[in-house]
């Protein structure tokens, strides 16, 4: 048996170069590169190996460990989990910075390979710089923070352990049912230690992504449920996207006249123009899907986790007391939620198997014109909301009416006085959709924009809607867009971020400029954590800590004038072409100019508060106070209790 002596760092780099993935006969390298911020924990270990011989791996210089890991998530998602970029950090804060990204990846089932450095395995120089000491257990380090938020965790304390660690890492990263973040912690001394590795460890490994069909019993149960349903509704989740089963879903729905709704993760797996596509469902869903849920007697969830935003906190989907739920999922865990009938298998081949048997039964749903009628009603409403503008004519009946019930005239007056913007958020989304390329990729994650986009954004371009809404992680938008652009360099990529998200994490703009990668960042600046302010005020609570206002010396509260932030100048500081826009006309012109640019662009759009899309028969269970001196809070709590009386409890 031939062997080669090398360091742990060198072995990892050589191993990563030999990992391939294969699906439907298409084989390609799995690991394309590595993001890193070198520190004393990794620069002379893994860093030495990457400098000596990176193979085909491209090394990217991150600016913030969370940001670079978010970029890696965006890259993997845009590649439908077929390609990844690994991430490496130093110990201590560098490692801990990646914990948030690990959480984000695992919630969304996106493969993310992390190499946080660790303190010395020998403990000779302990405590080293940045080492956290736990007096009761010296084995605990910052790397242990990853354990609750990853799908696989390991620490390489001896050089030979790297072999089983990496093989298990690849097992999880390529598992369609259980993939997520993987943490392989690397003590900084072990990274540089040598071992005679067997050459077979570095042989080419092809990880086959199997399309597993549900067993005959489960397929038969699914057929029976659908056959007995008069008004089924299919929900197409992220699993449909990653299985590339969009065409199959359309064929299935068309064959049996079944309406289909898409989740945030599943949006753009099939075209919005599909005649049976009824838009988003649940808390951020639209009128069509949510209204159809009232009479649906069967929900067919394909590749969805059935989270609270999809089910409407188990109220929206379950208003029909006789509703039944069928779950098609590669994950047994997700296929057994909300007391469903499970059908464990790949979305594409399992739907095909069910469809074949249903055809022999001659099944058709009992829908007549309901789907077309509700689609028409919703399209009229969608276009109305997209066209909402403020023209300075004042407030009140027959004049400007915002989308959000918690709006007050004073909020609008103060904002216009201090910030000067008159763009409505929903109209900004509509204008952007009209101006950009049909196949452009839009990236968002948090705040009111996900609701606006799921309700209002339409696209027929496959995989062009890129939403991180499992973790709803503030700060993902820019880094995720950078990763998406690396994955799709021929497409225009737009990052839609609120002012809060931009301020939280914009560091990877420097890496995008360094790599000459163009993304267009649109900051929707409403000088607030807008959607949380809506929740606050909409549940009877006064505005507190959710608007960006100066502290008022008279009241002692942050209820003074709005804080004006010049985001355009921040973009200019990175070297971007930047625009500040305050009217719809200026917004359109900036978007048009941005399309002509070859480098990254930032558009600072001053957007009126309370002008996002809201409502549409949705409900969200949040912890409203059950005891309060405020009548408005007590009324909000009563609404919660009324819905809970109708919602499922598990």
Coordinates of C-alpha atoms in Angstrom, one line a residue:
X1 CA 0.0 0.0 0.0
X2 CA 1.6 3.2 -1.1
X3 CA 1.6 6.2 1.2
X4 CA 2.5 9.9 1.0
X5 CA 3.7 12.0 3.9
X6 CA 2.0 15.4 4.2
X7 CA 0.5 17.7 6.7
X8 CA -3.1 17.6 7.8
X9 CA -3.7 20.9 5.9
X10 CA -2.2 19.5 2.8
X11 CA -4.2 16.3 3.1
X12 CA -7.5 18.3 3.4
X13 CA -6.7 20.4 0.3
X14 CA -5.7 17.3 -1.8
X15 CA -8.9 15.5 -0.6
X16 CA -11.2 18.4 -1.5
X17 CA -9.8 18.5 -5.0
X18 CA -10.9 14.9 -5.5
X19 CA -14.5 15.2 -4.5
X20 CA -17.1 15.0 -7.3
X21 CA -20.9 14.9 -7.3
X22 CA -23.1 13.1 -9.9
X23 CA -26.9 13.5 -10.5
X24 CA -28.9 12.3 -13.5
X25 CA -25.6 11.3 -15.3
X26 CA -24.0 14.7 -14.9
X27 CA -20.7 14.6 -13.0
X28 CA -18.8 17.7 -11.8
X29 CA -16.3 18.8 -9.1
X30 CA -18.1 19.4 -5.8
X31 CA -15.8 21.8 -4.0
X32 CA -14.9 24.8 -6.1
X33 CA -12.9 26.9 -3.7
X34 CA -12.5 28.1 -0.1
X35 CA -13.3 31.4 1.6
X36 CA -10.9 32.3 4.3
X37 CA -9.8 35.0 6.7
X38 CA -6.3 34.0 7.7
X39 CA -5.4 34.4 11.4
X40 CA -2.7 32.9 13.5
X41 CA -4.9 29.8 13.9
X42 CA -4.8 28.8 10.3
X43 CA -2.4 30.9 8.2
X44 CA 0.6 28.6 8.7
X45 CA -1.3 25.4 8.7
X46 CA -4.2 25.2 6.2
X47 CA -3.0 28.4 4.7
X48 CA 0.4 27.0 3.9
X49 CA -1.2 24.1 2.1
X50 CA -3.4 26.4 0.0
X51 CA -0.4 28.5 -0.9
X52 CA 1.7 25.5 -1.8
X53 CA -0.8 23.7 -4.1
X54 CA -4.5 24.6 -4.1
X55 CA -5.2 22.4 -7.1
X56 CA -8.4 23.7 -8.8
X57 CA -9.6 25.4 -5.5
X58 CA -9.9 29.1 -5.8
X59 CA -9.1 31.0 -2.6
X60 CA -11.4 33.9 -1.8
X61 CA -10.4 36.6 0.8
X62 CA -13.3 37.2 3.1
X63 CA -13.9 40.3 5.2
X64 CA -16.2 38.9 7.9
X65 CA -16.4 35.3 8.7
X66 CA -20.2 35.3 8.8
X67 CA -20.3 37.2 5.6
X68 CA -18.0 34.9 3.7
X69 CA -20.0 31.8 5.0
X70 CA -23.2 33.5 3.8
X71 CA -21.6 33.9 0.4
X72 CA -20.8 30.2 0.4
X73 CA -24.5 29.5 1.2
X74 CA -25.6 31.7 -1.6
X75 CA -23.2 29.9 -4.0
X76 CA -24.4 26.4 -2.9
X77 CA -28.1 27.4 -3.1
X78 CA -27.8 28.9 -6.6
X79 CA -26.1 25.7 -7.7
X80 CA -29.0 23.7 -6.3
X81 CA -26.6 22.1 -3.8
X82 CA -24.4 20.6 -6.5
X83 CA -21.3 22.8 -5.8
X84 CA -19.9 24.3 -2.7
X85 CA -17.2 26.7 -1.5
X86 CA -15.7 25.8 1.9
X87 CA -14.9 28.3 4.6
X88 CA -11.9 28.4 7.0
X89 CA -11.3 30.7 9.9
X90 CA -8.9 31.3 12.8
X91 CA -9.8 30.3 16.4
X92 CA -12.0 32.2 18.9
X93 CA -14.0 35.1 17.4
X94 CA -13.2 34.1 13.9
X95 CA -14.7 30.7 14.5
X96 CA -17.6 32.0 16.5
X97 CA -18.5 34.5 13.7
X98 CA -19.4 31.6 11.5
X99 CA -22.0 30.1 13.9
X100 CA -24.8 32.3 12.6
X101 CA -24.1 31.1 9.1
X102 CA -24.0 27.5 10.2
X103 CA -27.5 28.0 11.7
X104 CA -28.7 29.6 8.5
X105 CA -27.3 26.7 6.3
X106 CA -28.7 23.9 8.5
X107 CA -32.2 25.4 8.7
X108 CA -32.3 25.7 4.9
X109 CA -30.7 22.4 4.3
X110 CA -27.9 24.0 2.3
X111 CA -24.4 22.3 2.3
X112 CA -21.8 24.4 4.1
X113 CA -18.4 23.1 5.0
X114 CA -16.6 25.0 7.8
X115 CA -13.1 24.6 9.0
X116 CA -12.8 26.7 12.2
X117 CA -9.4 26.5 13.7
X118 CA -9.0 25.4 17.3
X119 CA -6.7 25.7 20.2
X120 CA -3.6 23.4 20.5
X121 CA -4.3 19.7 20.8
X122 CA -1.1 19.3 22.8
X123 CA -2.1 22.2 25.1
X124 CA 1.6 23.1 25.3
X125 CA 1.2 26.9 24.9
X126 CA -2.3 27.1 26.5
X127 CA -4.0 29.5 26.7
X128 CA -3.1 30.7 23.3
X129 CA -4.3 34.1 21.9
X130 CA -8.1 34.1 21.5
X131 CA -8.6 30.8 23.4
X132 CA -11.6 30.6 25.6
X133 CA -10.9 28.7 28.8
X134 CA -13.7 26.7 30.6
X135 CA -12.2 25.8 34.0
X136 CA -14.6 22.8 34.5
X137 CA -13.8 21.3 31.1
X138 CA -10.6 22.1 29.2
X139 CA -11.8 20.2 26.1
X140 CA -14.5 22.9 25.4
X141 CA -13.4 25.6 22.9
X142 CA -15.2 28.1 20.7
X143 CA -15.7 25.3 18.1
X144 CA -18.1 23.5 20.5
X145 CA -20.5 26.4 19.8
X146 CA -21.2 24.8 16.4
X147 CA -22.6 21.6 17.8
X148 CA -26.3 22.7 18.1
X149 CA -26.4 24.3 14.6
X150 CA -24.6 21.8 12.4
X151 CA -25.6 18.4 10.9
X152 CA -22.1 17.0 11.6
X153 CA -19.4 18.0 14.0
X154 CA -15.9 16.7 14.4
X155 CA -12.6 17.7 15.9
X156 CA -9.3 16.5 14.3
X157 CA -7.1 15.9 17.3
X158 CA -4.7 13.5 15.6
X159 CA -3.5 13.7 11.9
X160 CA -5.1 10.3 11.0
X161 CA -8.5 11.4 12.2
X162 CA -8.9 13.7 9.2
X163 CA -9.7 10.8 7.0
X164 CA -12.8 9.7 8.8
X165 CA -13.8 13.3 9.5
X166 CA -13.7 14.3 5.8
X167 CA -15.5 11.1 4.6
X168 CA -18.3 11.7 7.1
X169 CA -18.4 15.4 6.1
X170 CA -19.0 14.5 2.5
X171 CA -21.6 12.0 3.5
X172 CA -23.7 14.7 5.2
X173 CA -23.0 17.5 2.6
X174 CA -24.3 15.3 -0.2
X175 CA -27.3 13.9 1.7
X176 CA -30.5 15.3 0.2
X177 CA -32.5 14.5 3.3
X178 CA -30.1 15.8 6.0
X179 CA -27.6 18.1 4.5
X180 CA -26.7 21.4 6.2
X181 CA -23.7 22.9 7.9
X182 CA -20.7 20.6 8.7
X183 CA -18.0 21.7 11.1
X184 CA -14.6 20.0 11.1
X185 CA -12.6 21.8 13.8
X186 CA -8.8 21.9 13.2
X187 CA -6.5 22.5 16.2
X188 CA -3.8 24.8 14.9
X189 CA -0.9 22.6 15.8
X190 CA -2.5 19.5 14.2
X191 CA -2.9 21.4 10.9
X192 CA 0.8 21.4 10.5
X193 CA 1.5 17.9 11.8
X194 CA 2.5 15.2 9.2
X195 CA 1.3 11.7 8.6
X196 CA 1.9 9.0 6.0
X197 CA -1.6 9.0 4.4
X198 CA -2.6 6.0 2.2
X199 CA -2.9 7.1 -1.4
X200 CA -6.3 5.5 -1.7
X201 CA -7.7 8.3 0.6
X202 CA -7.0 10.7 -2.3
X203 CA -8.6 8.7 -5.1
X204 CA -11.4 10.4 -7.0
X205 CA -14.7 10.1 -5.1
X206 CA -18.0 10.5 -6.9
X207 CA -20.9 11.2 -4.6
X208 CA -24.1 10.0 -6.4
X209 CA -27.3 11.9 -5.6
X210 CA -29.8 9.1 -5.7
X211 CA -33.5 9.7 -6.7
X212 CA -35.2 7.4 -4.2
X213 CA -38.8 6.6 -4.9
X214 CA -41.2 6.1 -2.0
X215 CA -42.0 2.4 -1.4
X216 CA -45.1 0.8 -3.0
X217 CA -47.1 1.0 0.2
X218 CA -46.6 4.8 0.6
X219 CA -47.2 5.4 -3.0
X220 CA -50.5 3.5 -2.8
X221 CA -51.6 5.5 0.3
X222 CA -50.8 8.7 -1.6
X223 CA -52.8 7.6 -4.6
X224 CA -55.8 6.7 -2.4
X225 CA -55.7 10.1 -0.6
X226 CA -55.5 12.1 -3.8
X227 CA -58.2 9.9 -5.5
X228 CA -60.6 10.7 -2.7
X229 CA -59.9 14.4 -2.6
X230 CA -62.2 16.8 -4.4
X231 CA -60.2 20.0 -4.0
X232 CA -56.5 19.3 -3.4
X233 CA -53.8 22.0 -3.2
X234 CA -50.2 21.2 -3.9
X235 CA -47.4 23.2 -2.2
X236 CA -44.1 23.2 -4.0
X237 CA -41.2 23.7 -1.6
X238 CA -37.4 23.9 -1.8
X239 CA -37.2 20.2 -2.4
X240 CA -38.8 20.7 -5.8
X241 CA -36.1 23.2 -6.7
X242 CA -33.2 21.0 -5.6
X243 CA -34.7 17.9 -7.2
X244 CA -35.3 20.0 -10.4
X245 CA -38.8 18.7 -10.4
X246 CA -40.6 21.8 -11.6
X247 CA -41.6 20.3 -14.9
X248 CA -42.9 17.2 -13.2
X249 CA -45.0 19.3 -10.8
X250 CA -46.6 21.2 -13.7
X251 CA -47.3 18.0 -15.5
X252 CA -48.8 16.5 -12.4
X253 CA -51.0 19.5 -11.7
X254 CA -52.1 19.9 -15.3
X255 CA -53.0 16.2 -15.6
X256 CA -55.3 16.3 -12.5
X257 CA -56.4 20.0 -12.5
X258 CA -54.7 20.7 -9.1
X259 CA -53.6 24.3 -8.1
X260 CA -50.0 24.7 -7.0
X261 CA -48.6 27.2 -4.6
X262 CA -44.8 27.8 -4.1
X263 CA -43.0 28.5 -0.8
X264 CA -40.2 31.0 -0.5
X265 CA -37.6 28.3 -1.0
X266 CA -39.5 26.8 -3.9
X267 CA -40.3 30.0 -5.8
X268 CA -39.0 29.9 -9.4
X269 CA -38.7 26.1 -9.6
X270 CA -41.7 26.5 -12.0
X271 CA -42.9 29.6 -13.8
X272 CA -45.3 32.0 -12.2
X273 CA -47.2 32.2 -15.5
X274 CA -48.1 28.5 -15.2
X275 CA -51.9 28.4 -15.5
X276 CA -52.4 26.5 -12.2
X277 CA -49.8 28.5 -10.2
X278 CA -51.7 30.4 -7.5
X279 CA -48.7 32.1 -5.9
X280 CA -47.4 32.0 -2.3
X281 CA -49.2 30.5 0.6
X282 CA -49.3 31.2 4.3
X283 CA -48.2 34.3 6.3
X284 CA -46.4 36.0 3.4
X285 CA -48.7 34.4 0.8
X286 CA -51.2 36.0 -1.4
X287 CA -55.0 36.1 -1.7
X288 CA -55.3 33.2 -4.2
X289 CA -53.6 30.4 -2.4
X290 CA -54.7 31.4 1.0
X291 CA -58.3 31.7 -0.1
X292 CA -58.2 28.3 -1.8
X293 CA -57.0 26.8 1.5
X294 CA -60.5 27.5 3.0
X295 CA -62.1 24.7 1.0
X296 CA -59.2 22.5 0.2
X297 CA -59.7 19.0 1.5
X298 CA -56.1 17.8 0.8
X299 CA -52.8 19.6 1.0
X300 CA -50.0 17.9 -0.9
X301 CA -46.7 19.2 0.4
X302 CA -43.8 18.4 -1.9
X303 CA -40.3 19.2 -0.5
X304 CA -41.5 21.6 2.2
X305 CA -40.7 21.7 5.9
X306 CA -44.2 23.0 6.8
X307 CA -42.8 25.8 8.8
X308 CA -45.1 28.4 10.4
X309 CA -45.0 30.8 7.5
X310 CA -46.2 28.1 5.1
X311 CA -49.0 26.7 7.4
X312 CA -49.9 30.1 8.8
X313 CA -49.0 29.0 12.3
X314 CA -51.2 25.9 11.5
X315 CA -54.2 28.0 11.0
X316 CA -54.3 29.1 7.3
X317 CA -53.9 25.6 6.0
X318 CA -56.3 24.0 8.4
X319 CA -59.4 26.1 8.3
X320 CA -61.3 23.1 6.7
X321 CA -61.8 20.8 9.7
X322 CA -61.8 17.8 7.3
X323 CA -58.4 18.7 5.7
X324 CA -55.9 15.9 5.2
X325 CA -52.2 16.4 4.5
X326 CA -49.8 14.3 2.3
X327 CA -46.1 15.0 2.6
X328 CA -43.6 14.0 -0.2
X329 CA -40.1 14.5 1.1
X330 CA -36.7 12.8 1.1
X331 CA -36.5 13.5 4.9
X332 CA -38.5 11.2 7.2
X333 CA -38.5 14.0 9.8
X334 CA -40.1 16.6 7.6
X335 CA -42.4 14.0 6.0
X336 CA -44.1 13.2 9.4
X337 CA -45.0 16.7 10.6
X338 CA -48.4 18.1 11.3
X339 CA -49.9 14.6 11.6
X340 CA -49.5 14.0 7.8
X341 CA -49.4 10.8 5.7
X342 CA -45.8 10.4 4.7
X343 CA -44.4 9.5 1.3
X344 CA -40.6 9.5 1.7
X345 CA -38.8 9.9 -1.6
X346 CA -37.4 12.2 -4.2
X347 CA -39.9 14.8 -5.4
X348 CA -39.5 14.1 -9.1
X349 CA -39.6 10.3 -9.3
X350 CA -42.2 10.0 -6.4
X351 CA -44.6 12.3 -8.2
X352 CA -44.1 10.4 -11.4
X353 CA -44.9 7.1 -9.7
X354 CA -48.1 8.6 -8.1
X355 CA -49.1 10.2 -11.4
X356 CA -48.8 6.9 -13.3
X357 CA -51.2 5.2 -11.0
X358 CA -53.6 8.1 -10.7
X359 CA -53.9 8.2 -14.5
X360 CA -55.2 4.6 -14.5
X361 CA -57.8 5.7 -12.1
X362 CA -58.9 8.5 -14.4
X363 CA -58.7 11.0 -11.6
X364 CA -59.6 14.7 -11.9
X365 CA -60.2 17.2 -9.2
X366 CA -63.6 18.7 -8.7
X367 CA -62.5 22.3 -9.4
X368 CA -64.5 24.0 -12.1
X369 CA -63.7 27.7 -12.5
X370 CA -62.6 28.5 -9.0
X371 CA -58.9 28.5 -9.7
X372 CA -59.2 30.8 -12.7
X373 CA -61.5 33.1 -10.8
X374 CA -59.3 33.5 -7.8
X375 CA -56.2 34.0 -9.9
X376 CA -58.0 36.8 -11.8
X377 CA -59.0 38.4 -8.5
X378 CA -55.5 38.1 -7.0
X379 CA -53.8 39.5 -10.2
X380 CA -56.0 42.6 -10.1
X381 CA -55.1 43.1 -6.4
X382 CA -51.4 42.4 -7.1
X383 CA -51.3 45.0 -9.8
X384 CA -53.2 47.5 -7.7
X385 CA -50.7 47.2 -4.8
X386 CA -47.7 47.5 -7.2
X387 CA -49.1 50.7 -8.5
X388 CA -49.6 52.4 -5.1
X389 CA -47.7 55.7 -5.2
X390 CA -47.6 58.9 -3.2
X391 CA -47.8 62.1 -5.1
X392 CA -47.9 64.6 -2.3
X393 CA -51.6 65.0 -2.3
X394 CA -51.9 64.4 1.4
X395 CA -53.7 61.7 3.3
X396 CA -57.2 60.4 3.9
X397 CA -60.1 59.1 1.9
X398 CA -59.6 59.2 -1.8
X399 CA -56.0 60.2 -1.4
X400 CA -52.9 58.2 -0.3
X401 CA -53.8 55.1 1.7
X402 CA -50.8 52.9 2.9
X403 CA -50.8 49.1 2.8
X404 CA -50.3 48.6 6.5
X405 CA -53.0 49.1 9.1
X406 CA -50.6 50.3 11.8
X407 CA -49.6 53.3 9.8
X408 CA -50.2 56.8 11.2
X409 CA -50.2 60.1 9.4
X410 CA -47.5 61.4 11.7
X411 CA -45.0 58.6 10.7
X412 CA -45.4 59.6 7.0
X413 CA -45.1 63.3 7.8
X414 CA -42.0 62.9 9.9
X415 CA -40.3 60.6 7.3
X416 CA -40.9 63.0 4.4
X417 CA -39.6 65.9 6.5
X418 CA -36.5 64.1 7.7
X419 CA -35.6 61.7 4.9
X420 CA -37.4 63.1 1.9
X421 CA -38.2 59.9 0.1
X422 CA -41.7 59.2 -1.4
X423 CA -41.1 55.8 -3.0
X424 CA -43.6 53.2 -1.8
X425 CA -42.0 49.8 -1.1
X426 CA -44.4 47.8 -3.1
X427 CA -44.2 50.2 -6.0
X428 CA -40.4 50.0 -5.9
X429 CA -40.6 46.2 -6.1
X430 CA -42.9 46.5 -9.1
X431 CA -40.7 49.1 -10.9
X432 CA -37.6 47.0 -10.4
X433 CA -39.4 43.9 -11.9
X434 CA -40.3 46.0 -15.0
X435 CA -36.8 47.3 -15.6
X436 CA -34.5 44.4 -15.0
X437 CA -33.8 41.4 -17.3
X438 CA -36.3 38.6 -17.3
X439 CA -33.7 36.1 -16.1
X440 CA -32.1 38.3 -13.5
X441 CA -31.6 36.8 -10.0
X442 CA -33.1 38.6 -7.0
X443 CA -31.8 37.8 -3.5
X444 CA -33.4 38.8 -0.3
X445 CA -33.8 37.4 3.2
X446 CA -35.5 39.4 5.9
X447 CA -38.0 42.1 6.9
X448 CA -40.9 43.1 4.8
X449 CA -39.2 42.5 1.5
X450 CA -39.8 38.7 1.6
X451 CA -43.5 39.3 1.9
X452 CA -43.5 41.8 -0.9
X453 CA -41.5 39.5 -3.1
X454 CA -43.5 36.3 -2.5
X455 CA -46.7 38.2 -3.1
X456 CA -45.8 40.6 -5.9
X457 CA -42.7 39.2 -7.7
X458 CA -43.3 37.1 -10.8
X459 CA -40.7 35.3 -12.9
X460 CA -40.6 32.5 -15.4
X461 CA -36.8 32.2 -15.3
X462 CA -35.8 29.0 -13.5
X463 CA -34.0 29.5 -10.1
X464 CA -34.1 33.3 -10.4
X465 CA -35.8 33.8 -7.1
X466 CA -33.2 33.4 -4.3
X467 CA -34.8 33.8 -0.9
X468 CA -33.2 32.9 2.5
X469 CA -36.3 32.7 4.6
X470 CA -35.6 29.6 6.8
X471 CA -33.4 31.6 9.2
X472 CA -34.6 35.0 7.9
X473 CA -31.0 36.1 8.7
X474 CA -30.3 39.8 8.6
X475 CA -27.1 40.4 6.7
X476 CA -27.5 37.5 4.3
X477 CA -28.7 39.6 1.4
X478 CA -25.4 41.1 0.1
X479 CA -23.1 38.2 0.9
X480 CA -25.7 35.8 -0.5
X481 CA -26.0 37.8 -3.7
X482 CA -22.2 37.8 -4.1
X483 CA -22.2 34.0 -3.8
X484 CA -25.1 33.7 -6.2
X485 CA -23.2 35.8 -8.7
X486 CA -20.2 33.6 -8.4
X487 CA -22.5 30.7 -9.2
X488 CA -24.2 32.4 -12.1
X489 CA -21.7 34.9 -13.6
X490 CA -23.7 35.3 -16.8
X491 CA -26.8 36.6 -14.9
X492 CA -27.5 40.0 -13.4
X493 CA -27.9 39.6 -9.6
X494 CA -29.8 42.1 -7.4
X495 CA -29.5 42.2 -3.6
X496 CA -32.6 43.7 -2.0
X497 CA -31.8 44.7 1.6
X498 CA -33.4 46.9 4.2
X499 CA -31.4 49.6 5.9
X500 CA -31.2 47.4 9.0
X501 CA -29.7 44.5 7.1
X502 CA -27.3 46.6 5.2
X503 CA -25.9 48.2 8.4
X504 CA -25.7 44.7 10.0
X505 CA -23.4 43.2 7.4
X506 CA -22.1 44.7 4.2
X507 CA -18.4 43.7 4.4
X508 CA -18.4 41.3 1.5
X509 CA -18.9 44.2 -0.9
X510 CA -15.1 44.6 -0.5
X511 CA -14.6 41.0 -1.7
X512 CA -17.0 41.5 -4.6
X513 CA -15.0 44.5 -5.7
X514 CA -11.8 42.6 -5.2
X515 CA -13.0 39.8 -7.4
X516 CA -14.5 42.2 -10.1
X517 CA -17.9 40.6 -9.6
X518 CA -20.9 42.8 -10.3
X519 CA -23.9 42.8 -8.0
X520 CA -26.5 45.5 -7.7
X521 CA -27.5 46.3 -4.2
X522 CA -30.7 48.1 -3.6
X523 CA -31.1 49.4 0.0
X524 CA -34.8 50.0 0.8
X525 CA -34.2 52.7 3.5
X526 CA -37.4 53.3 5.5
X527 CA -35.3 54.3 8.6
X528 CA -36.7 51.4 10.6
X529 CA -36.8 47.7 11.2
X530 CA -40.1 48.2 9.3
X531 CA -41.8 44.8 9.5
X532 CA -41.0 44.4 13.3
X533 CA -42.4 48.0 13.8
X534 CA -45.5 46.8 12.0
X535 CA -45.8 43.8 14.4
X536 CA -45.2 46.0 17.4
X537 CA -47.7 48.7 16.5
X538 CA -50.2 46.3 14.9
X539 CA -50.4 44.5 18.3
X540 CA -51.2 47.6 20.3
X541 CA -47.6 48.4 21.4
X542 CA -46.1 51.9 21.0
X543 CA -43.1 52.2 18.7
X544 CA -40.0 51.4 20.8
X545 CA -36.5 50.5 19.4
X546 CA -37.7 49.7 15.9
X547 CA -37.4 53.1 14.2
X548 CA -34.0 54.8 13.4
X549 CA -34.8 58.0 15.3
X550 CA -32.6 60.4 17.3
X551 CA -33.0 60.5 21.0
X552 CA -35.3 63.2 22.1
X553 CA -33.8 65.2 24.9
X554 CA -37.2 66.3 26.2
X555 CA -38.7 62.8 26.4
X556 CA -35.5 60.8 26.9
X557 CA -36.8 58.4 24.2
X558 CA -35.7 57.7 20.7
X559 CA -38.7 59.4 19.2
X560 CA -37.0 62.4 17.7
X561 CA -36.3 63.1 14.0
X562 CA -35.4 60.2 11.7
X563 CA -31.7 59.4 11.3
X564 CA -30.5 60.1 7.7
X565 CA -27.9 57.6 6.5
X566 CA -26.2 58.2 3.2
X567 CA -25.8 54.6 2.0
X568 CA -24.7 55.8 -1.4
X569 CA -21.6 57.2 0.1
X570 CA -20.9 53.9 1.8
X571 CA -21.1 52.3 -1.6
X572 CA -18.8 54.9 -3.1
X573 CA -16.3 54.1 -0.3
X574 CA -16.1 50.5 -1.5
X575 CA -15.6 51.8 -5.0
X576 CA -19.1 51.1 -6.3
X577 CA -21.1 53.2 -8.6
X578 CA -23.8 54.7 -6.3
X579 CA -27.1 56.5 -6.6
X580 CA -29.5 58.1 -4.1
X581 CA -33.1 58.1 -5.2
X582 CA -36.2 59.5 -3.5
X583 CA -38.9 59.3 -6.1
X584 CA -40.2 56.6 -8.4
X585 CA -38.8 58.4 -11.4
X586 CA -35.3 58.6 -9.9
X587 CA -35.5 55.0 -8.9
X588 CA -36.3 53.8 -12.4
X589 CA -33.5 55.9 -13.9
X590 CA -31.0 54.5 -11.4
X591 CA -32.0 51.0 -12.2
X592 CA -31.5 51.7 -15.9
X593 CA -28.1 53.2 -15.4
X594 CA -27.1 50.3 -13.1
X595 CA -27.8 47.8 -15.9
X596 CA -25.1 49.6 -18.0
X597 CA -22.4 49.3 -15.4
X598 CA -19.8 46.6 -15.4
X599 CA -18.9 47.0 -11.7
X600 CA -21.0 46.7 -8.6
X601 CA -23.7 49.3 -8.0
X602 CA -25.5 50.5 -4.9
X603 CA -28.9 52.2 -5.1
X604 CA -29.9 54.0 -1.9
X605 CA -33.7 54.1 -2.2
X606 CA -35.5 56.2 0.4
X607 CA -38.8 54.3 0.9
X608 CA -41.9 55.5 2.8
X609 CA -42.6 53.5 5.9
X610 CA -45.7 51.3 6.0
X611 CA -45.9 50.9 2.2
X612 CA -45.3 47.1 2.0
X613 CA -47.9 44.5 1.0
X614 CA -49.8 43.1 4.0
X615 CA -52.6 40.8 5.0
X616 CA -54.5 38.5 2.6
X617 CA -56.2 36.2 5.1
X618 CA -52.9 35.5 6.9
X619 CA -52.2 35.1 10.6
X620 CA -49.0 34.7 12.6
X621 CA -48.8 33.3 16.1
X622 CA -46.5 35.5 18.1
X623 CA -46.2 35.9 21.9
X624 CA -48.5 38.8 22.5
X625 CA -48.7 39.7 26.2
X626 CA -51.6 38.0 28.0
X627 CA -51.7 40.6 30.7
X628 CA -51.5 44.3 29.8
X629 CA -52.7 47.8 30.9
X630 CA -53.3 48.6 27.3
X631 CA -56.7 47.9 25.8
X632 CA -55.1 47.6 22.3
X633 CA -52.7 44.9 23.5
X634 CA -55.6 43.1 25.2
X635 CA -57.5 43.2 21.9
X636 CA -54.5 41.9 20.1
X637 CA -54.2 39.0 22.6
X638 CA -57.8 38.2 22.1
X639 CA -57.2 37.9 18.3
X640 CA -54.4 35.5 19.1
X641 CA -56.6 33.4 21.3
X642 CA -59.4 33.3 18.8
X643 CA -57.1 32.0 16.1
X644 CA -55.5 29.5 18.4
X645 CA -58.9 28.0 19.1
X646 CA -59.1 27.1 15.4
X647 CA -55.5 26.2 14.8
X648 CA -53.9 22.9 15.1
X649 CA -51.7 22.4 18.2
X650 CA -49.1 20.1 16.6

